[in-house]
Amino acid sequence: LVVPDHALRCCRAALDMLAALPDLHTRWRARGWPLLEIGIGIDTGDAVVGNFGSSRRFGYTAMGDHVNLASRLEGLNKLYGTHLLVSETTRRALGEEFVCRELDRVRVKGKTQPVAIHELLGRRADDHDGAWRRLAEGFAGALAAYRARAFEDAAARLERMAVERAGDGPAALYLERCRVLRATPPGGEWDGVFEATMK
């Protein structure tokens, strides 16, 4: 089926899933059930989709590079302390409906070309006080300083951000990276790309 706005629908569904978790947690806690946190990774592109297998094991699934990248992004949420990561391809397909912040350029396992990854913060219409927009803009400034090897400046920006938004996973991660890179400056070949060796 041709669904022209599939990237938008996917991101809306992902945000709805995250929004449903607190109510589910309340119900599960009352029943004594374990709580569940989720990480979501989204990439946009061609995939092979359909029934695969044999007479013994048969199922409907999707396969391909974009499926694999989405899976890697899902796992990277743990590293960045986020819940919803999207690829650059998906980010471009979203237009202006959502507020996103670029987090990194990552070289995932099995690939040589780095990909830009973004955290999807929410629907722009729900950013009533502009907090997500300010977060994205502030982080962009810190990321630019980091990539320019201005680690002191990047750390100062990130520390201000950490005060305004306590517990922000990406800010904490980059503060640690800046601490390490100030102590041991990178060589001339450093391009700021994170090597994601985990699946």
mmCIF file of N, CA and C in Angstrom, residues 6-78:
data_model
loop_
_atom_site.group_PDB
_atom_site.id
_atom_site.type_symbol
_atom_site.label_atom_id
_atom_site.label_comp_id
_atom_site.label_asym_id
_atom_site.label_seq_id
_atom_site.Cartn_x
_atom_site.Cartn_y
_atom_site.Cartn_z
ATOM 1 N N HIS A 6 4.077 8.079 5.569
ATOM 2 C CA HIS A 6 4.379 6.979 6.506
ATOM 3 C C HIS A 6 5.346 7.370 7.608
ATOM 4 N N ALA A 7 6.325 8.239 7.314
ATOM 5 C CA ALA A 7 7.282 8.653 8.353
ATOM 6 C C ALA A 7 6.573 9.457 9.441
ATOM 7 N N LEU A 8 5.668 10.346 9.029
ATOM 8 C CA LEU A 8 4.903 11.122 10.002
ATOM 9 C C LEU A 8 4.040 10.216 10.863
ATOM 10 N N ARG A 9 3.361 9.274 10.240
ATOM 11 C CA ARG A 9 2.495 8.359 10.991
ATOM 12 C C ARG A 9 3.300 7.527 11.981
ATOM 13 N N CYS A 10 4.461 7.095 11.547
ATOM 14 C CA CYS A 10 5.321 6.279 12.412
ATOM 15 C C CYS A 10 5.738 7.065 13.653
ATOM 16 N N CYS A 11 6.140 8.315 13.454
ATOM 17 C CA CYS A 11 6.593 9.134 14.587
ATOM 18 C C CYS A 11 5.438 9.502 15.507
ATOM 19 N N ARG A 12 4.265 9.763 14.939
ATOM 20 C CA ARG A 12 3.088 10.022 15.782
ATOM 21 C C ARG A 12 2.781 8.807 16.644
ATOM 22 N N ALA A 13 2.821 7.612 16.029
ATOM 23 C CA ALA A 13 2.543 6.384 16.777
ATOM 24 C C ALA A 13 3.578 6.164 17.879
ATOM 25 N N ALA A 14 4.846 6.449 17.572
ATOM 26 C CA ALA A 14 5.901 6.272 18.572
ATOM 27 C C ALA A 14 5.674 7.190 19.771
ATOM 28 N N LEU A 15 5.315 8.451 19.527
ATOM 29 C CA LEU A 15 5.036 9.378 20.630
ATOM 30 C C LEU A 15 3.810 8.930 21.419
ATOM 31 N N ASP A 16 2.802 8.418 20.731
ATOM 32 C CA ASP A 16 1.611 7.916 21.427
ATOM 33 C C ASP A 16 1.964 6.724 22.315
ATOM 34 N N MET A 17 2.863 5.858 21.844
ATOM 35 C CA MET A 17 3.300 4.720 22.656
ATOM 36 C C MET A 17 3.969 5.200 23.944
ATOM 37 N N LEU A 18 4.862 6.182 23.808
ATOM 38 C CA LEU A 18 5.555 6.712 24.989
ATOM 39 C C LEU A 18 4.584 7.402 25.942
ATOM 40 N N ALA A 19 3.596 8.110 25.373
ATOM 41 C CA ALA A 19 2.616 8.801 26.211
ATOM 42 C C ALA A 19 1.725 7.823 26.970
ATOM 43 N N ALA A 20 1.532 6.612 26.427
ATOM 44 C CA ALA A 20 0.676 5.615 27.075
ATOM 45 C C ALA A 20 1.369 4.914 28.243
ATOM 46 N N LEU A 21 2.696 4.979 28.296
ATOM 47 C CA LEU A 21 3.435 4.222 29.321
ATOM 48 C C LEU A 21 3.097 4.602 30.760
ATOM 49 N N PRO A 22 3.014 5.886 31.122
ATOM 50 C CA PRO A 22 2.735 6.207 32.534
ATOM 51 C C PRO A 22 1.444 5.576 33.054
ATOM 52 N N ASP A 23 0.378 5.605 32.259
ATOM 53 C CA ASP A 23 -0.881 4.990 32.684
ATOM 54 C C ASP A 23 -0.731 3.475 32.808
ATOM 55 N N LEU A 24 -0.028 2.888 31.866
ATOM 56 C CA LEU A 24 0.219 1.443 31.951
ATOM 57 C C LEU A 24 1.027 1.103 33.194
ATOM 58 N N HIS A 25 2.023 1.927 33.510
ATOM 59 C CA HIS A 25 2.841 1.688 34.702
ATOM 60 C C HIS A 25 1.981 1.718 35.965
ATOM 61 N N THR A 26 1.055 2.665 36.025
ATOM 62 C CA THR A 26 0.165 2.762 37.189
ATOM 63 C C THR A 26 -0.632 1.468 37.351
ATOM 64 N N ARG A 27 -1.178 0.966 36.253
ATOM 65 C CA ARG A 27 -1.984 -0.264 36.312
ATOM 66 C C ARG A 27 -1.129 -1.483 36.632
ATOM 67 N N TRP A 28 0.057 -1.548 36.029
ATOM 68 C CA TRP A 28 0.931 -2.705 36.278
ATOM 69 C C TRP A 28 1.440 -2.705 37.723
ATOM 70 N N ARG A 29 1.756 -1.502 38.236
ATOM 71 C CA ARG A 29 2.235 -1.399 39.616
ATOM 72 C C ARG A 29 1.154 -1.883 40.585
ATOM 73 N N ALA A 30 -0.094 -1.519 40.318
ATOM 74 C CA ALA A 30 -1.205 -1.937 41.181
ATOM 75 C C ALA A 30 -1.389 -3.448 41.174
ATOM 76 N N ARG A 31 -1.019 -4.096 40.089
ATOM 77 C CA ARG A 31 -1.153 -5.552 39.973
ATOM 78 C C ARG A 31 0.111 -6.288 40.417
ATOM 79 N N GLY A 32 1.144 -5.514 40.772
ATOM 80 C CA GLY A 32 2.396 -6.137 41.168
ATOM 81 C C GLY A 32 3.221 -6.635 39.996
ATOM 82 N N TRP A 33 2.926 -6.137 38.813
ATOM 83 C CA TRP A 33 3.660 -6.545 37.609
ATOM 84 C C TRP A 33 4.921 -5.697 37.451
ATOM 85 N N PRO A 34 5.934 -6.212 36.775
ATOM 86 C CA PRO A 34 7.145 -5.413 36.523
ATOM 87 C C PRO A 34 6.846 -4.283 35.539
ATOM 88 N N LEU A 35 7.563 -3.167 35.707
ATOM 89 C CA LEU A 35 7.398 -2.035 34.822
ATOM 90 C C LEU A 35 8.304 -2.191 33.604
ATOM 91 N N LEU A 36 7.979 -1.478 32.566
ATOM 92 C CA LEU A 36 8.667 -1.632 31.295
ATOM 93 C C LEU A 36 9.034 -0.266 30.745
ATOM 94 N N GLU A 37 10.276 -0.093 30.360
ATOM 95 C CA GLU A 37 10.701 1.111 29.638
ATOM 96 C C GLU A 37 10.987 0.697 28.206
ATOM 97 N N ILE A 38 10.756 1.608 27.269
ATOM 98 C CA ILE A 38 10.992 1.264 25.874
ATOM 99 C C ILE A 38 11.900 2.280 25.207
ATOM 100 N N GLY A 39 12.638 1.798 24.216
ATOM 101 C CA GLY A 39 13.419 2.644 23.333
ATOM 102 C C GLY A 39 12.938 2.374 21.916
ATOM 103 N N ILE A 40 12.798 3.430 21.130
ATOM 104 C CA ILE A 40 12.279 3.301 19.776
ATOM 105 C C ILE A 40 13.298 3.873 18.806
ATOM 106 N N GLY A 41 13.577 3.135 17.734
ATOM 107 C CA GLY A 41 14.459 3.600 16.670
ATOM 108 C C GLY A 41 13.708 3.596 15.355
ATOM 109 N N ILE A 42 13.807 4.688 14.591
ATOM 110 C CA ILE A 42 13.069 4.812 13.337
ATOM 111 C C ILE A 42 14.011 5.254 12.225
ATOM 112 N N ASP A 43 13.988 4.504 11.121
ATOM 113 C CA ASP A 43 14.670 4.898 9.898
ATOM 114 C C ASP A 43 13.671 4.772 8.762
ATOM 115 N N THR A 44 13.894 5.518 7.704
ATOM 116 C CA THR A 44 12.952 5.557 6.591
ATOM 117 C C THR A 44 13.670 5.155 5.307
ATOM 118 N N GLY A 45 13.102 4.202 4.594
ATOM 119 C CA GLY A 45 13.698 3.776 3.330
ATOM 120 C C GLY A 45 13.113 2.462 2.863
ATOM 121 N N ASP A 46 13.660 1.952 1.779
ATOM 122 C CA ASP A 46 13.172 0.705 1.198
ATOM 123 C C ASP A 46 13.498 -0.485 2.080
ATOM 124 N N ALA A 47 12.588 -1.443 2.099
ATOM 125 C CA ALA A 47 12.792 -2.691 2.834
ATOM 126 C C ALA A 47 12.057 -3.801 2.096
ATOM 127 N N VAL A 48 12.467 -5.002 2.344
ATOM 128 C CA VAL A 48 11.764 -6.169 1.830
ATOM 129 C C VAL A 48 10.801 -6.613 2.927
ATOM 130 N N VAL A 49 9.516 -6.619 2.621
ATOM 131 C CA VAL A 49 8.479 -6.864 3.620
ATOM 132 C C VAL A 49 7.567 -7.977 3.137
ATOM 133 N N GLY A 50 7.267 -8.913 4.040
ATOM 134 C CA GLY A 50 6.331 -9.972 3.665
ATOM 135 C C GLY A 50 6.524 -11.215 4.495
ATOM 136 N N ASN A 51 5.959 -12.310 4.039
ATOM 137 C CA ASN A 51 6.080 -13.593 4.727
ATOM 138 C C ASN A 51 7.381 -14.267 4.320
ATOM 139 N N PHE A 52 8.133 -14.691 5.317
ATOM 140 C CA PHE A 52 9.406 -15.361 5.079
ATOM 141 C C PHE A 52 9.443 -16.655 5.872
ATOM 142 N N GLY A 53 10.258 -17.580 5.395
ATOM 143 C CA GLY A 53 10.456 -18.805 6.159
ATOM 144 C C GLY A 53 10.119 -20.036 5.353
ATOM 145 N N SER A 54 9.815 -21.077 6.089
ATOM 146 C CA SER A 54 9.515 -22.368 5.477
ATOM 147 C C SER A 54 8.291 -22.957 6.163
ATOM 148 N N SER A 55 7.990 -24.183 5.851
ATOM 149 C CA SER A 55 6.807 -24.812 6.440
ATOM 150 C C SER A 55 6.944 -25.003 7.946
ATOM 151 N N ARG A 56 8.178 -25.021 8.448
ATOM 152 C CA ARG A 56 8.374 -25.215 9.893
ATOM 153 C C ARG A 56 8.379 -23.906 10.675
ATOM 154 N N ARG A 57 8.901 -22.865 10.050
ATOM 155 C CA ARG A 57 8.941 -21.553 10.726
ATOM 156 C C ARG A 57 8.628 -20.492 9.687
ATOM 157 N N PHE A 58 7.510 -19.822 9.854
ATOM 158 C CA PHE A 58 7.001 -18.925 8.828
ATOM 159 C C PHE A 58 6.440 -17.680 9.505
ATOM 160 N N GLY A 59 6.789 -16.511 9.003
ATOM 161 C CA GLY A 59 6.272 -15.311 9.654
ATOM 162 C C GLY A 59 6.399 -14.079 8.783
ATOM 163 N N TYR A 60 5.668 -13.056 9.152
ATOM 164 C CA TYR A 60 5.664 -11.772 8.450
ATOM 165 C C TYR A 60 6.713 -10.879 9.090
ATOM 166 N N THR A 61 7.609 -10.310 8.276
ATOM 167 C CA THR A 61 8.680 -9.489 8.829
ATOM 168 C C THR A 61 9.172 -8.495 7.789
ATOM 169 N N ALA A 62 10.152 -7.708 8.165
ATOM 170 C CA ALA A 62 10.797 -6.752 7.259
ATOM 171 C C ALA A 62 12.302 -6.936 7.363
ATOM 172 N N MET A 63 12.984 -6.811 6.221
ATOM 173 C CA MET A 63 14.436 -6.982 6.203
ATOM 174 C C MET A 63 15.056 -5.907 5.314
ATOM 175 N N GLY A 64 16.306 -5.574 5.621
ATOM 176 C CA GLY A 64 17.039 -4.624 4.796
ATOM 177 C C GLY A 64 17.877 -3.676 5.633
ATOM 178 N N ASP A 65 18.675 -2.850 4.965
ATOM 179 C CA ASP A 65 19.580 -1.923 5.647
ATOM 180 C C ASP A 65 18.835 -0.956 6.556
ATOM 181 N N HIS A 66 17.687 -0.458 6.103
ATOM 182 C CA HIS A 66 16.950 0.518 6.907
ATOM 183 C C HIS A 66 16.348 -0.130 8.152
ATOM 184 N N VAL A 67 15.945 -1.382 8.027
ATOM 185 C CA VAL A 67 15.435 -2.122 9.189
ATOM 186 C C VAL A 67 16.567 -2.315 10.196
ATOM 187 N N ASN A 68 17.744 -2.660 9.691
ATOM 188 C CA ASN A 68 18.898 -2.856 10.575
ATOM 189 C C ASN A 68 19.293 -1.564 11.278
ATOM 190 N N LEU A 69 19.273 -0.437 10.541
ATOM 191 C CA LEU A 69 19.633 0.837 11.170
ATOM 192 C C LEU A 69 18.619 1.212 12.241
ATOM 193 N N ALA A 70 17.336 1.005 11.971
ATOM 194 C CA ALA A 70 16.309 1.293 12.978
ATOM 195 C C ALA A 70 16.566 0.483 14.244
ATOM 196 N N SER A 71 16.966 -0.765 14.063
ATOM 197 C CA SER A 71 17.274 -1.627 15.213
ATOM 198 C C SER A 71 18.469 -1.087 15.997
ATOM 199 N N ARG A 72 19.500 -0.609 15.279
ATOM 200 C CA ARG A 72 20.674 -0.034 15.956
ATOM 201 C C ARG A 72 20.277 1.231 16.725
ATOM 202 N N LEU A 73 19.418 2.051 16.119
ATOM 203 C CA LEU A 73 18.972 3.276 16.794
ATOM 204 C C LEU A 73 18.195 2.941 18.056
ATOM 205 N N GLU A 74 17.370 1.914 17.977
ATOM 206 C CA GLU A 74 16.629 1.485 19.173
ATOM 207 C C GLU A 74 17.592 1.198 20.316
ATOM 208 N N GLY A 75 18.654 0.449 20.026
ATOM 209 C CA GLY A 75 19.632 0.111 21.055
ATOM 210 C C GLY A 75 20.420 1.306 21.559
ATOM 211 N N LEU A 76 20.657 2.296 20.699
ATOM 212 C CA LEU A 76 21.442 3.465 21.095
ATOM 213 C C LEU A 76 20.722 4.356 22.101
ATOM 214 N N ASN A 77 19.418 4.193 22.254
ATOM 215 C CA ASN A 77 18.699 4.972 23.264
ATOM 216 C C ASN A 77 19.307 4.773 24.649
ATOM 217 N N LYS A 78 19.785 3.572 24.933
ATOM 218 C CA LYS A 78 20.386 3.308 26.249
ATOM 219 C C LYS A 78 21.629 4.156 26.449
#
